[in-house]
Amino acid sequence: MNLSLDEQYWTSRYLQNQIGWDVGQATFPIKQYLDQIENKDLKVLIPGAGNAHEAAYALEFGFKNIHILDLSKYPLDKFIENQPTFPPSNLHHQDFFLHQGNYDLIIEQTFFCALSPSQRIDYVKKMHQLLKKDGVLMGVLFNRYFEQEGPPFGGDIDLYKSIFENHFEIKILEPCYNSVPPRRGAEVFILLKKKEV
Ligand SMILES: C[S@@+](CC[C@H](N)C(=O)[O-])C[C@H]1O[C@@H](n2cnc3c(N)ncnc32)[C@H](O)[C@@H]1O
């Protein structure tokens, strides 16, 4: 791969408004999962959050401990403009792989597909490390491959099963029935519980 998927790359995508991944709101599968959580004190991380629509949704519905993280400062600054009371300590301008913390829930939304496939095992291990005992990784992943070189980088259910099963109990890993229209039929919903390994 020739592209360097560094901060400069991602910031230039935001500056040029080349953000086809951004659907302008939290996606239905994630909304639906958050809607049924009663404990609004859960400590939640959204890595590769971008414009962080999921965080805005969760805050609106009373979640009190949301953290967002991105390699690019640009979307984080925009988020704060719109959410001026968001605690600065919960905003992480950082490489995901360097982040330290422990969370009850981590939300995946077009972050995995943004990373080079060579980082996938590290992603799984890092997610495992960042979750508390019995913590959960929830979200959506592409269930398709792309003709052009990524990002986005695709995948399928068998591949995800093989990379996650050593570190996570796979509660749900199945085609998503409520994807946003452009991704209909092309996503899986994941609900993965941290295993003690
Ligand atoms: C495809 S975008 C998705 C953004 C957002 N989740 C959404 O769905 O709108 C991928 C995001 O991951 C961020 N990113 C890429 N590599 C990262 C890394 N190593 N650590 C943290 N963020 C990263 C990019 O800056 C970008 O905002």
mmCIF file with all atom_site columns, C-alpha atoms and ligand atoms in Angstrom:
data_model
loop_
_atom_site.group_PDB
_atom_site.id
_atom_site.type_symbol
_atom_site.label_atom_id
_atom_site.label_alt_id
_atom_site.label_comp_id
_atom_site.label_asym_id
_atom_site.label_entity_id
_atom_site.label_seq_id
_atom_site.pdbx_PDB_ins_code
_atom_site.Cartn_x
_atom_site.Cartn_y
_atom_site.Cartn_z
_atom_site.occupancy
_atom_site.B_iso_or_equiv
_atom_site.pdbx_formal_charge
_atom_site.auth_seq_id
_atom_site.auth_comp_id
_atom_site.auth_asym_id
_atom_site.auth_atom_id
_atom_site.pdbx_PDB_model_num
ATOM   1   C CA  . MET A 1 1   ? 0.000   0.000   0.000  1.00 0.00 ? 1   MET A CA  1
ATOM   2   C CA  . ASN A 1 2   ? 1.408   3.387   -0.990 1.00 0.00 ? 2   ASN A CA  1
ATOM   3   C CA  . LEU A 1 3   ? -0.850  5.606   1.071  1.00 0.00 ? 3   LEU A CA  1
ATOM   4   C CA  . SER A 1 4   ? 0.265   6.633   4.508  1.00 0.00 ? 4   SER A CA  1
ATOM   5   C CA  . LEU A 1 5   ? -2.903  6.622   6.583  1.00 0.00 ? 5   LEU A CA  1
ATOM   6   C CA  . ASP A 1 6   ? -1.610  9.192   9.033  1.00 0.00 ? 6   ASP A CA  1
ATOM   7   C CA  . GLU A 1 7   ? -3.107  12.284  10.641 1.00 0.00 ? 7   GLU A CA  1
ATOM   8   C CA  . GLN A 1 8   ? -2.319  14.404  7.594  1.00 0.00 ? 8   GLN A CA  1
ATOM   9   C CA  . TYR A 1 9   ? -4.158  11.991  5.305  1.00 0.00 ? 9   TYR A CA  1
ATOM   10  C CA  . TRP A 1 10  ? -7.303  11.988  7.428  1.00 0.00 ? 10  TRP A CA  1
ATOM   11  C CA  . THR A 1 11  ? -7.274  15.723  8.065  1.00 0.00 ? 11  THR A CA  1
ATOM   12  C CA  . SER A 1 12  ? -6.982  16.396  4.330  1.00 0.00 ? 12  SER A CA  1
ATOM   13  C CA  . ARG A 1 13  ? -10.033 14.166  3.768  1.00 0.00 ? 13  ARG A CA  1
ATOM   14  C CA  . TYR A 1 14  ? -11.979 16.361  6.207  1.00 0.00 ? 14  TYR A CA  1
ATOM   15  C CA  . LEU A 1 15  ? -10.627 19.615  4.731  1.00 0.00 ? 15  LEU A CA  1
ATOM   16  C CA  . GLN A 1 16  ? -11.585 18.506  1.204  1.00 0.00 ? 16  GLN A CA  1
ATOM   17  C CA  . ASN A 1 17  ? -14.938 17.289  2.446  1.00 0.00 ? 17  ASN A CA  1
ATOM   18  C CA  . GLN A 1 18  ? -14.163 13.811  1.082  1.00 0.00 ? 18  GLN A CA  1
ATOM   19  C CA  . ILE A 1 19  ? -16.044 12.123  3.874  1.00 0.00 ? 19  ILE A CA  1
ATOM   20  C CA  . GLY A 1 20  ? -18.347 9.725   2.086  1.00 0.00 ? 20  GLY A CA  1
ATOM   21  C CA  . TRP A 1 21  ? -18.325 7.530   5.213  1.00 0.00 ? 21  TRP A CA  1
ATOM   22  C CA  . ASP A 1 22  ? -20.174 10.173  7.225  1.00 0.00 ? 22  ASP A CA  1
ATOM   23  C CA  . VAL A 1 23  ? -23.915 9.560   7.134  1.00 0.00 ? 23  VAL A CA  1
ATOM   24  C CA  . GLY A 1 24  ? -24.681 12.729  9.097  1.00 0.00 ? 24  GLY A CA  1
ATOM   25  C CA  . GLN A 1 25  ? -26.214 10.987  12.084 1.00 0.00 ? 25  GLN A CA  1
ATOM   26  C CA  . ALA A 1 26  ? -25.724 7.972   14.325 1.00 0.00 ? 26  ALA A CA  1
ATOM   27  C CA  . THR A 1 27  ? -26.619 4.862   12.352 1.00 0.00 ? 27  THR A CA  1
ATOM   28  C CA  . PHE A 1 28  ? -29.761 2.842   13.215 1.00 0.00 ? 28  PHE A CA  1
ATOM   29  C CA  . PRO A 1 29  ? -28.012 -0.298  14.535 1.00 0.00 ? 29  PRO A CA  1
ATOM   30  C CA  . ILE A 1 30  ? -25.999 1.753   16.996 1.00 0.00 ? 30  ILE A CA  1
ATOM   31  C CA  . LYS A 1 31  ? -28.953 3.925   18.000 1.00 0.00 ? 31  LYS A CA  1
ATOM   32  C CA  . GLN A 1 32  ? -31.049 0.839   18.593 1.00 0.00 ? 32  GLN A CA  1
ATOM   33  C CA  . TYR A 1 33  ? -28.397 -0.742  20.803 1.00 0.00 ? 33  TYR A CA  1
ATOM   34  C CA  . LEU A 1 34  ? -27.880 2.456   22.826 1.00 0.00 ? 34  LEU A CA  1
ATOM   35  C CA  . ASP A 1 35  ? -31.640 2.928   23.223 1.00 0.00 ? 35  ASP A CA  1
ATOM   36  C CA  . GLN A 1 36  ? -31.969 -0.253  25.250 1.00 0.00 ? 36  GLN A CA  1
ATOM   37  C CA  . ILE A 1 37  ? -29.160 0.516   27.717 1.00 0.00 ? 37  ILE A CA  1
ATOM   38  C CA  . GLU A 1 38  ? -30.554 1.679   31.046 1.00 0.00 ? 38  GLU A CA  1
ATOM   39  C CA  . ASN A 1 39  ? -27.246 2.393   32.803 1.00 0.00 ? 39  ASN A CA  1
ATOM   40  C CA  . LYS A 1 40  ? -26.278 5.808   31.459 1.00 0.00 ? 40  LYS A CA  1
ATOM   41  C CA  . ASP A 1 41  ? -23.129 5.848   33.634 1.00 0.00 ? 41  ASP A CA  1
ATOM   42  C CA  . LEU A 1 42  ? -21.363 3.303   31.443 1.00 0.00 ? 42  LEU A CA  1
ATOM   43  C CA  . LYS A 1 43  ? -17.943 4.482   30.350 1.00 0.00 ? 43  LYS A CA  1
ATOM   44  C CA  . VAL A 1 44  ? -18.065 4.494   26.554 1.00 0.00 ? 44  VAL A CA  1
ATOM   45  C CA  . LEU A 1 45  ? -15.299 5.016   23.987 1.00 0.00 ? 45  LEU A CA  1
ATOM   46  C CA  . ILE A 1 46  ? -15.830 5.904   20.337 1.00 0.00 ? 46  ILE A CA  1
ATOM   47  C CA  . PRO A 1 47  ? -12.467 5.498   18.565 1.00 0.00 ? 47  PRO A CA  1
ATOM   48  C CA  . GLY A 1 48  ? -11.937 6.925   15.080 1.00 0.00 ? 48  GLY A CA  1
ATOM   49  C CA  . ALA A 1 49  ? -14.988 8.965   15.988 1.00 0.00 ? 49  ALA A CA  1
ATOM   50  C CA  . GLY A 1 50  ? -14.739 11.559  13.221 1.00 0.00 ? 50  GLY A CA  1
ATOM   51  C CA  . ASN A 1 51  ? -17.725 13.865  13.528 1.00 0.00 ? 51  ASN A CA  1
ATOM   52  C CA  . ALA A 1 52  ? -18.923 11.635  16.347 1.00 0.00 ? 52  ALA A CA  1
ATOM   53  C CA  . HIS A 1 53  ? -22.643 11.566  15.603 1.00 0.00 ? 53  HIS A CA  1
ATOM   54  C CA  . GLU A 1 54  ? -22.944 8.522   17.887 1.00 0.00 ? 54  GLU A CA  1
ATOM   55  C CA  . ALA A 1 55  ? -21.532 10.574  20.758 1.00 0.00 ? 55  ALA A CA  1
ATOM   56  C CA  . ALA A 1 56  ? -24.011 13.404  20.134 1.00 0.00 ? 56  ALA A CA  1
ATOM   57  C CA  . TYR A 1 57  ? -26.831 10.837  20.116 1.00 0.00 ? 57  TYR A CA  1
ATOM   58  C CA  . ALA A 1 58  ? -25.654 9.179   23.323 1.00 0.00 ? 58  ALA A CA  1
ATOM   59  C CA  . LEU A 1 59  ? -25.275 12.525  25.093 1.00 0.00 ? 59  LEU A CA  1
ATOM   60  C CA  . GLU A 1 60  ? -28.747 13.563  24.033 1.00 0.00 ? 60  GLU A CA  1
ATOM   61  C CA  . PHE A 1 61  ? -30.093 10.361  25.563 1.00 0.00 ? 61  PHE A CA  1
ATOM   62  C CA  . GLY A 1 62  ? -28.408 10.964  28.886 1.00 0.00 ? 62  GLY A CA  1
ATOM   63  C CA  . PHE A 1 63  ? -25.149 9.013   28.710 1.00 0.00 ? 63  PHE A CA  1
ATOM   64  C CA  . LYS A 1 64  ? -22.773 10.757  31.092 1.00 0.00 ? 64  LYS A CA  1
ATOM   65  C CA  . ASN A 1 65  ? -19.381 9.254   30.385 1.00 0.00 ? 65  ASN A CA  1
ATOM   66  C CA  . ILE A 1 66  ? -18.735 9.317   26.645 1.00 0.00 ? 66  ILE A CA  1
ATOM   67  C CA  . HIS A 1 67  ? -15.178 9.527   25.323 1.00 0.00 ? 67  HIS A CA  1
ATOM   68  C CA  . ILE A 1 68  ? -14.296 10.277  21.726 1.00 0.00 ? 68  ILE A CA  1
ATOM   69  C CA  . LEU A 1 69  ? -10.938 9.708   20.096 1.00 0.00 ? 69  LEU A CA  1
ATOM   70  C CA  . ASP A 1 70  ? -9.494  10.542  16.701 1.00 0.00 ? 70  ASP A CA  1
ATOM   71  C CA  . LEU A 1 71  ? -6.099  10.857  15.048 1.00 0.00 ? 71  LEU A CA  1
ATOM   72  C CA  . SER A 1 72  ? -7.301  14.014  13.320 1.00 0.00 ? 72  SER A CA  1
ATOM   73  C CA  . LYS A 1 73  ? -7.936  17.099  15.416 1.00 0.00 ? 73  LYS A CA  1
ATOM   74  C CA  . TYR A 1 74  ? -10.201 18.618  12.791 1.00 0.00 ? 74  TYR A CA  1
ATOM   75  C CA  . PRO A 1 75  ? -13.435 16.731  13.529 1.00 0.00 ? 75  PRO A CA  1
ATOM   76  C CA  . LEU A 1 76  ? -12.773 16.883  17.279 1.00 0.00 ? 76  LEU A CA  1
ATOM   77  C CA  . ASP A 1 77  ? -12.626 20.698  17.124 1.00 0.00 ? 77  ASP A CA  1
ATOM   78  C CA  . LYS A 1 78  ? -15.896 20.733  15.169 1.00 0.00 ? 78  LYS A CA  1
ATOM   79  C CA  . PHE A 1 79  ? -17.486 18.447  17.736 1.00 0.00 ? 79  PHE A CA  1
ATOM   80  C CA  . ILE A 1 80  ? -16.544 20.762  20.589 1.00 0.00 ? 80  ILE A CA  1
ATOM   81  C CA  . GLU A 1 81  ? -17.950 23.770  18.727 1.00 0.00 ? 81  GLU A CA  1
ATOM   82  C CA  . ASN A 1 82  ? -21.302 21.986  18.694 1.00 0.00 ? 82  ASN A CA  1
ATOM   83  C CA  . GLN A 1 83  ? -21.006 20.475  22.174 1.00 0.00 ? 83  GLN A CA  1
ATOM   84  C CA  . PRO A 1 84  ? -19.277 23.203  24.225 1.00 0.00 ? 84  PRO A CA  1
ATOM   85  C CA  . THR A 1 85  ? -20.042 21.528  27.562 1.00 0.00 ? 85  THR A CA  1
ATOM   86  C CA  . PHE A 1 86  ? -18.361 18.248  26.564 1.00 0.00 ? 86  PHE A CA  1
ATOM   87  C CA  . PRO A 1 87  ? -15.552 17.582  29.092 1.00 0.00 ? 87  PRO A CA  1
ATOM   88  C CA  . PRO A 1 88  ? -12.133 18.212  27.485 1.00 0.00 ? 88  PRO A CA  1
ATOM   89  C CA  . SER A 1 89  ? -10.728 15.237  29.399 1.00 0.00 ? 89  SER A CA  1
ATOM   90  C CA  . ASN A 1 90  ? -13.086 12.955  27.433 1.00 0.00 ? 90  ASN A CA  1
ATOM   91  C CA  . LEU A 1 91  ? -11.789 14.177  24.089 1.00 0.00 ? 91  LEU A CA  1
ATOM   92  C CA  . HIS A 1 92  ? -8.709  12.310  22.904 1.00 0.00 ? 92  HIS A CA  1
ATOM   93  C CA  . HIS A 1 93  ? -6.679  13.620  19.997 1.00 0.00 ? 93  HIS A CA  1
ATOM   94  C CA  . GLN A 1 94  ? -4.523  10.540  19.714 1.00 0.00 ? 94  GLN A CA  1
ATOM   95  C CA  . ASP A 1 95  ? -3.605  7.418   17.832 1.00 0.00 ? 95  ASP A CA  1
ATOM   96  C CA  . PHE A 1 96  ? -5.967  4.686   19.001 1.00 0.00 ? 96  PHE A CA  1
ATOM   97  C CA  . PHE A 1 97  ? -3.073  2.267   19.437 1.00 0.00 ? 97  PHE A CA  1
ATOM   98  C CA  . LEU A 1 98  ? -1.462  4.596   21.995 1.00 0.00 ? 98  LEU A CA  1
ATOM   99  C CA  . HIS A 1 99  ? -4.595  5.255   24.008 1.00 0.00 ? 99  HIS A CA  1
ATOM   100 C CA  . GLN A 1 100 ? -4.803  4.058   27.602 1.00 0.00 ? 100 GLN A CA  1
ATOM   101 C CA  . GLY A 1 101 ? -8.061  3.624   29.437 1.00 0.00 ? 101 GLY A CA  1
ATOM   102 C CA  . ASN A 1 102 ? -10.698 1.145   30.489 1.00 0.00 ? 102 ASN A CA  1
ATOM   103 C CA  . TYR A 1 103 ? -14.208 1.144   29.175 1.00 0.00 ? 103 TYR A CA  1
ATOM   104 C CA  . ASP A 1 104 ? -17.474 -0.712  29.613 1.00 0.00 ? 104 ASP A CA  1
ATOM   105 C CA  . LEU A 1 105 ? -18.461 -0.261  25.990 1.00 0.00 ? 105 LEU A CA  1
ATOM   106 C CA  . ILE A 1 106 ? -16.584 0.605   22.803 1.00 0.00 ? 106 ILE A CA  1
ATOM   107 C CA  . ILE A 1 107 ? -18.509 1.614   19.700 1.00 0.00 ? 107 ILE A CA  1
ATOM   108 C CA  . GLU A 1 108 ? -17.245 0.624   16.247 1.00 0.00 ? 108 GLU A CA  1
ATOM   109 C CA  . GLN A 1 109 ? -18.454 2.703   13.315 1.00 0.00 ? 109 GLN A CA  1
ATOM   110 C CA  . THR A 1 110 ? -16.314 2.762   10.149 1.00 0.00 ? 110 THR A CA  1
ATOM   111 C CA  . PHE A 1 111 ? -13.081 2.775   12.139 1.00 0.00 ? 111 PHE A CA  1
ATOM   112 C CA  . PHE A 1 112 ? -11.926 -0.813  11.587 1.00 0.00 ? 112 PHE A CA  1
ATOM   113 C CA  . CYS A 1 113 ? -12.312 -0.384  7.798  1.00 0.00 ? 113 CYS A CA  1
ATOM   114 C CA  . ALA A 1 114 ? -10.196 2.781   7.914  1.00 0.00 ? 114 ALA A CA  1
ATOM   115 C CA  . LEU A 1 115 ? -7.159  0.924   9.227  1.00 0.00 ? 115 LEU A CA  1
ATOM   116 C CA  . SER A 1 116 ? -4.686  -1.003  7.127  1.00 0.00 ? 116 SER A CA  1
ATOM   117 C CA  . PRO A 1 117 ? -5.513  -4.751  7.153  1.00 0.00 ? 117 PRO A CA  1
ATOM   118 C CA  . SER A 1 118 ? -2.029  -5.289  8.584  1.00 0.00 ? 118 SER A CA  1
ATOM   119 C CA  . GLN A 1 119 ? -3.271  -3.621  11.805 1.00 0.00 ? 119 GLN A CA  1
ATOM   120 C CA  . ARG A 1 120 ? -6.291  -5.848  12.336 1.00 0.00 ? 120 ARG A CA  1
ATOM   121 C CA  . ILE A 1 121 ? -4.810  -8.189  14.901 1.00 0.00 ? 121 ILE A CA  1
ATOM   122 C CA  . ASP A 1 122 ? -3.419  -5.208  16.800 1.00 0.00 ? 122 ASP A CA  1
ATOM   123 C CA  . TYR A 1 123 ? -6.906  -3.646  16.670 1.00 0.00 ? 123 TYR A CA  1
ATOM   124 C CA  . VAL A 1 124 ? -8.416  -6.764  18.251 1.00 0.00 ? 124 VAL A CA  1
ATOM   125 C CA  . LYS A 1 125 ? -5.765  -6.863  20.981 1.00 0.00 ? 125 LYS A CA  1
ATOM   126 C CA  . LYS A 1 126 ? -6.071  -3.138  21.671 1.00 0.00 ? 126 LYS A CA  1
ATOM   127 C CA  . MET A 1 127 ? -9.860  -3.322  21.920 1.00 0.00 ? 127 MET A CA  1
ATOM   128 C CA  . HIS A 1 128 ? -9.456  -6.212  24.323 1.00 0.00 ? 128 HIS A CA  1
ATOM   129 C CA  . GLN A 1 129 ? -6.956  -4.251  26.421 1.00 0.00 ? 129 GLN A CA  1
ATOM   130 C CA  . LEU A 1 130 ? -9.169  -1.128  26.562 1.00 0.00 ? 130 LEU A CA  1
ATOM   131 C CA  . LEU A 1 131 ? -12.239 -2.977  27.807 1.00 0.00 ? 131 LEU A CA  1
ATOM   132 C CA  . LYS A 1 132 ? -13.016 -3.686  31.446 1.00 0.00 ? 132 LYS A CA  1
ATOM   133 C CA  . LYS A 1 133 ? -13.853 -7.213  32.534 1.00 0.00 ? 133 LYS A CA  1
ATOM   134 C CA  . ASP A 1 134 ? -17.012 -8.273  30.638 1.00 0.00 ? 134 ASP A CA  1
ATOM   135 C CA  . GLY A 1 135 ? -16.754 -5.114  28.529 1.00 0.00 ? 135 GLY A CA  1
ATOM   136 C CA  . VAL A 1 136 ? -18.372 -5.053  25.117 1.00 0.00 ? 136 VAL A CA  1
ATOM   137 C CA  . LEU A 1 137 ? -17.330 -4.025  21.621 1.00 0.00 ? 137 LEU A CA  1
ATOM   138 C CA  . MET A 1 138 ? -20.449 -3.154  19.618 1.00 0.00 ? 138 MET A CA  1
ATOM   139 C CA  . GLY A 1 139 ? -21.045 -1.727  16.184 1.00 0.00 ? 139 GLY A CA  1
ATOM   140 C CA  . VAL A 1 140 ? -21.022 -2.417  12.484 1.00 0.00 ? 140 VAL A CA  1
ATOM   141 C CA  . LEU A 1 141 ? -18.395 -3.726  10.057 1.00 0.00 ? 141 LEU A CA  1
ATOM   142 C CA  . PHE A 1 142 ? -18.515 -4.016  6.290  1.00 0.00 ? 142 PHE A CA  1
ATOM   143 C CA  . ASN A 1 143 ? -19.637 -7.397  4.989  1.00 0.00 ? 143 ASN A CA  1
ATOM   144 C CA  . ARG A 1 144 ? -18.167 -6.856  1.541  1.00 0.00 ? 144 ARG A CA  1
ATOM   145 C CA  . TYR A 1 145 ? -14.908 -6.195  -0.277 1.00 0.00 ? 145 TYR A CA  1
ATOM   146 C CA  . PHE A 1 146 ? -14.058 -3.177  -2.404 1.00 0.00 ? 146 PHE A CA  1
ATOM   147 C CA  . GLU A 1 147 ? -12.591 -3.105  -5.912 1.00 0.00 ? 147 GLU A CA  1
ATOM   148 C CA  . GLN A 1 148 ? -10.350 -0.151  -5.224 1.00 0.00 ? 148 GLN A CA  1
ATOM   149 C CA  . GLU A 1 149 ? -7.601  -0.179  -2.682 1.00 0.00 ? 149 GLU A CA  1
ATOM   150 C CA  . GLY A 1 150 ? -8.877  1.167   0.623  1.00 0.00 ? 150 GLY A CA  1
ATOM   151 C CA  . PRO A 1 151 ? -9.717  2.800   2.815  1.00 0.00 ? 151 PRO A CA  1
ATOM   152 C CA  . PRO A 1 152 ? -12.280 1.462   3.205  1.00 0.00 ? 152 PRO A CA  1
ATOM   153 C CA  . PHE A 1 153 ? -10.895 -2.052  3.539  1.00 0.00 ? 153 PHE A CA  1
ATOM   154 C CA  . GLY A 1 154 ? -13.545 -4.741  3.470  1.00 0.00 ? 154 GLY A CA  1
ATOM   155 C CA  . GLY A 1 155 ? -14.095 -8.058  5.150  1.00 0.00 ? 155 GLY A CA  1
ATOM   156 C CA  . ASP A 1 156 ? -16.598 -10.839 5.762  1.00 0.00 ? 156 ASP A CA  1
ATOM   157 C CA  . ILE A 1 157 ? -18.093 -12.839 8.614  1.00 0.00 ? 157 ILE A CA  1
ATOM   158 C CA  . ASP A 1 158 ? -15.599 -15.725 8.458  1.00 0.00 ? 158 ASP A CA  1
ATOM   159 C CA  . LEU A 1 159 ? -12.667 -13.348 8.561  1.00 0.00 ? 159 LEU A CA  1
ATOM   160 C CA  . TYR A 1 160 ? -14.074 -11.403 11.521 1.00 0.00 ? 160 TYR A CA  1
ATOM   161 C CA  . LYS A 1 161 ? -14.839 -14.617 13.378 1.00 0.00 ? 161 LYS A CA  1
ATOM   162 C CA  . SER A 1 162 ? -11.290 -15.823 12.889 1.00 0.00 ? 162 SER A CA  1
ATOM   163 C CA  . ILE A 1 163 ? -9.663  -12.631 14.143 1.00 0.00 ? 163 ILE A CA  1
ATOM   164 C CA  . PHE A 1 164 ? -11.973 -11.897 17.084 1.00 0.00 ? 164 PHE A CA  1
ATOM   165 C CA  . GLU A 1 165 ? -12.737 -15.325 18.555 1.00 0.00 ? 165 GLU A CA  1
ATOM   166 C CA  . ASN A 1 166 ? -9.556  -15.723 20.580 1.00 0.00 ? 166 ASN A CA  1
ATOM   167 C CA  . HIS A 1 167 ? -10.133 -12.504 22.505 1.00 0.00 ? 167 HIS A CA  1
ATOM   168 C CA  . PHE A 1 168 ? -13.908 -12.088 22.435 1.00 0.00 ? 168 PHE A CA  1
ATOM   169 C CA  . GLU A 1 169 ? -16.988 -14.144 23.063 1.00 0.00 ? 169 GLU A CA  1
ATOM   170 C CA  . ILE A 1 170 ? -18.989 -13.629 19.905 1.00 0.00 ? 170 ILE A CA  1
ATOM   171 C CA  . LYS A 1 171 ? -22.500 -12.755 21.064 1.00 0.00 ? 171 LYS A CA  1
ATOM   172 C CA  . ILE A 1 172 ? -23.655 -11.416 17.689 1.00 0.00 ? 172 ILE A CA  1
ATOM   173 C CA  . LEU A 1 173 ? -21.808 -11.382 14.366 1.00 0.00 ? 173 LEU A CA  1
ATOM   174 C CA  . GLU A 1 174 ? -24.455 -11.438 11.698 1.00 0.00 ? 174 GLU A CA  1
ATOM   175 C CA  . PRO A 1 175 ? -25.808 -9.529  8.727  1.00 0.00 ? 175 PRO A CA  1
ATOM   176 C CA  . CYS A 1 176 ? -27.267 -6.251  9.786  1.00 0.00 ? 176 CYS A CA  1
ATOM   177 C CA  . TYR A 1 177 ? -30.991 -5.840  9.058  1.00 0.00 ? 177 TYR A CA  1
ATOM   178 C CA  . ASN A 1 178 ? -31.236 -2.117  9.783  1.00 0.00 ? 178 ASN A CA  1
ATOM   179 C CA  . SER A 1 179 ? -28.246 -0.572  7.999  1.00 0.00 ? 179 SER A CA  1
ATOM   180 C CA  . VAL A 1 180 ? -28.548 2.933   6.590  1.00 0.00 ? 180 VAL A CA  1
ATOM   181 C CA  . PRO A 1 181 ? -29.770 2.711   2.935  1.00 0.00 ? 181 PRO A CA  1
ATOM   182 C CA  . PRO A 1 182 ? -26.383 3.095   1.164  1.00 0.00 ? 182 PRO A CA  1
ATOM   183 C CA  . ARG A 1 183 ? -24.953 0.201   3.212  1.00 0.00 ? 183 ARG A CA  1
ATOM   184 C CA  . ARG A 1 184 ? -27.999 -2.088  3.116  1.00 0.00 ? 184 ARG A CA  1
ATOM   185 C CA  . GLY A 1 185 ? -26.923 -5.706  2.663  1.00 0.00 ? 185 GLY A CA  1
ATOM   186 C CA  . ALA A 1 186 ? -23.273 -4.752  3.087  1.00 0.00 ? 186 ALA A CA  1
ATOM   187 C CA  . GLU A 1 187 ? -22.807 -4.714  6.868  1.00 0.00 ? 187 GLU A CA  1
ATOM   188 C CA  . VAL A 1 188 ? -22.622 -7.016  9.832  1.00 0.00 ? 188 VAL A CA  1
ATOM   189 C CA  . PHE A 1 189 ? -23.647 -6.089  13.342 1.00 0.00 ? 189 PHE A CA  1
ATOM   190 C CA  . ILE A 1 190 ? -21.166 -7.094  16.023 1.00 0.00 ? 190 ILE A CA  1
ATOM   191 C CA  . LEU A 1 191 ? -21.642 -7.550  19.739 1.00 0.00 ? 191 LEU A CA  1
ATOM   192 C CA  . LEU A 1 192 ? -18.463 -9.002  21.211 1.00 0.00 ? 192 LEU A CA  1
ATOM   193 C CA  . LYS A 1 193 ? -17.834 -9.567  24.901 1.00 0.00 ? 193 LYS A CA  1
ATOM   194 C CA  . LYS A 1 194 ? -14.302 -9.452  26.250 1.00 0.00 ? 194 LYS A CA  1
ATOM   195 C CA  . LYS A 1 195 ? -12.934 -12.885 27.090 1.00 0.00 ? 195 LYS A CA  1
ATOM   196 C CA  . GLU A 1 196 ? -10.470 -13.427 29.876 1.00 0.00 ? 196 GLU A CA  1
ATOM   197 C CA  . VAL A 1 197 ? -7.435  -14.693 27.975 1.00 0.00 ? 197 VAL A CA  1
HETATM 198 C C1  . LIG B 2 .   ? -13.721 6.432   7.874  1.00 0.00 ? 1   LIG B C1  1
HETATM 199 S S1  . LIG B 2 .   ? -13.544 7.622   9.126  1.00 0.00 ? 1   LIG B S1  1
HETATM 200 C C2  . LIG B 2 .   ? -14.942 7.273   10.170 1.00 0.00 ? 1   LIG B C2  1
HETATM 201 C C3  . LIG B 2 .   ? -15.314 8.398   11.090 1.00 0.00 ? 1   LIG B C3  1
HETATM 202 C C4  . LIG B 2 .   ? -16.581 8.139   11.926 1.00 0.00 ? 1   LIG B C4  1
HETATM 203 N N1  . LIG B 2 .   ? -16.467 6.945   12.723 1.00 0.00 ? 1   LIG B N1  1
HETATM 204 C C5  . LIG B 2 .   ? -17.790 8.072   11.042 1.00 0.00 ? 1   LIG B C5  1
HETATM 205 O O1  . LIG B 2 .   ? -18.351 6.986   10.873 1.00 0.00 ? 1   LIG B O1  1
HETATM 206 O O2  . LIG B 2 .   ? -18.201 9.128   10.539 1.00 0.00 ? 1   LIG B O2  1
HETATM 207 C C6  . LIG B 2 .   ? -12.179 6.977   10.055 1.00 0.00 ? 1   LIG B C6  1
HETATM 208 C C7  . LIG B 2 .   ? -11.749 7.880   11.198 1.00 0.00 ? 1   LIG B C7  1
HETATM 209 O O3  . LIG B 2 .   ? -10.721 7.205   11.925 1.00 0.00 ? 1   LIG B O3  1
HETATM 210 C C8  . LIG B 2 .   ? -9.691  8.126   12.216 1.00 0.00 ? 1   LIG B C8  1
HETATM 211 N N2  . LIG B 2 .   ? -8.459  7.331   12.377 1.00 0.00 ? 1   LIG B N2  1
HETATM 212 C C9  . LIG B 2 .   ? -7.770  6.668   11.434 1.00 0.00 ? 1   LIG B C9  1
HETATM 213 N N3  . LIG B 2 .   ? -6.733  6.017   11.967 1.00 0.00 ? 1   LIG B N3  1
HETATM 214 C C10 . LIG B 2 .   ? -6.766  6.271   13.302 1.00 0.00 ? 1   LIG B C10 1
HETATM 215 C C11 . LIG B 2 .   ? -5.967  5.868   14.407 1.00 0.00 ? 1   LIG B C11 1
HETATM 216 N N4  . LIG B 2 .   ? -4.909  5.074   14.261 1.00 0.00 ? 1   LIG B N4  1
HETATM 217 N N5  . LIG B 2 .   ? -6.314  6.313   15.628 1.00 0.00 ? 1   LIG B N5  1
HETATM 218 C C12 . LIG B 2 .   ? -7.387  7.106   15.812 1.00 0.00 ? 1   LIG B C12 1
HETATM 219 N N6  . LIG B 2 .   ? -8.179  7.521   14.801 1.00 0.00 ? 1   LIG B N6  1
HETATM 220 C C13 . LIG B 2 .   ? -7.875  7.104   13.567 1.00 0.00 ? 1   LIG B C13 1
HETATM 221 C C14 . LIG B 2 .   ? -9.681  9.089   11.047 1.00 0.00 ? 1   LIG B C14 1
HETATM 222 O O4  . LIG B 2 .   ? -9.097  10.331  11.374 1.00 0.00 ? 1   LIG B O4  1
HETATM 223 C C15 . LIG B 2 .   ? -11.172 9.211   10.741 1.00 0.00 ? 1   LIG B C15 1
HETATM 224 O O5  . LIG B 2 .   ? -11.767 10.255  11.461 1.00 0.00 ? 1   LIG B O5  1
#
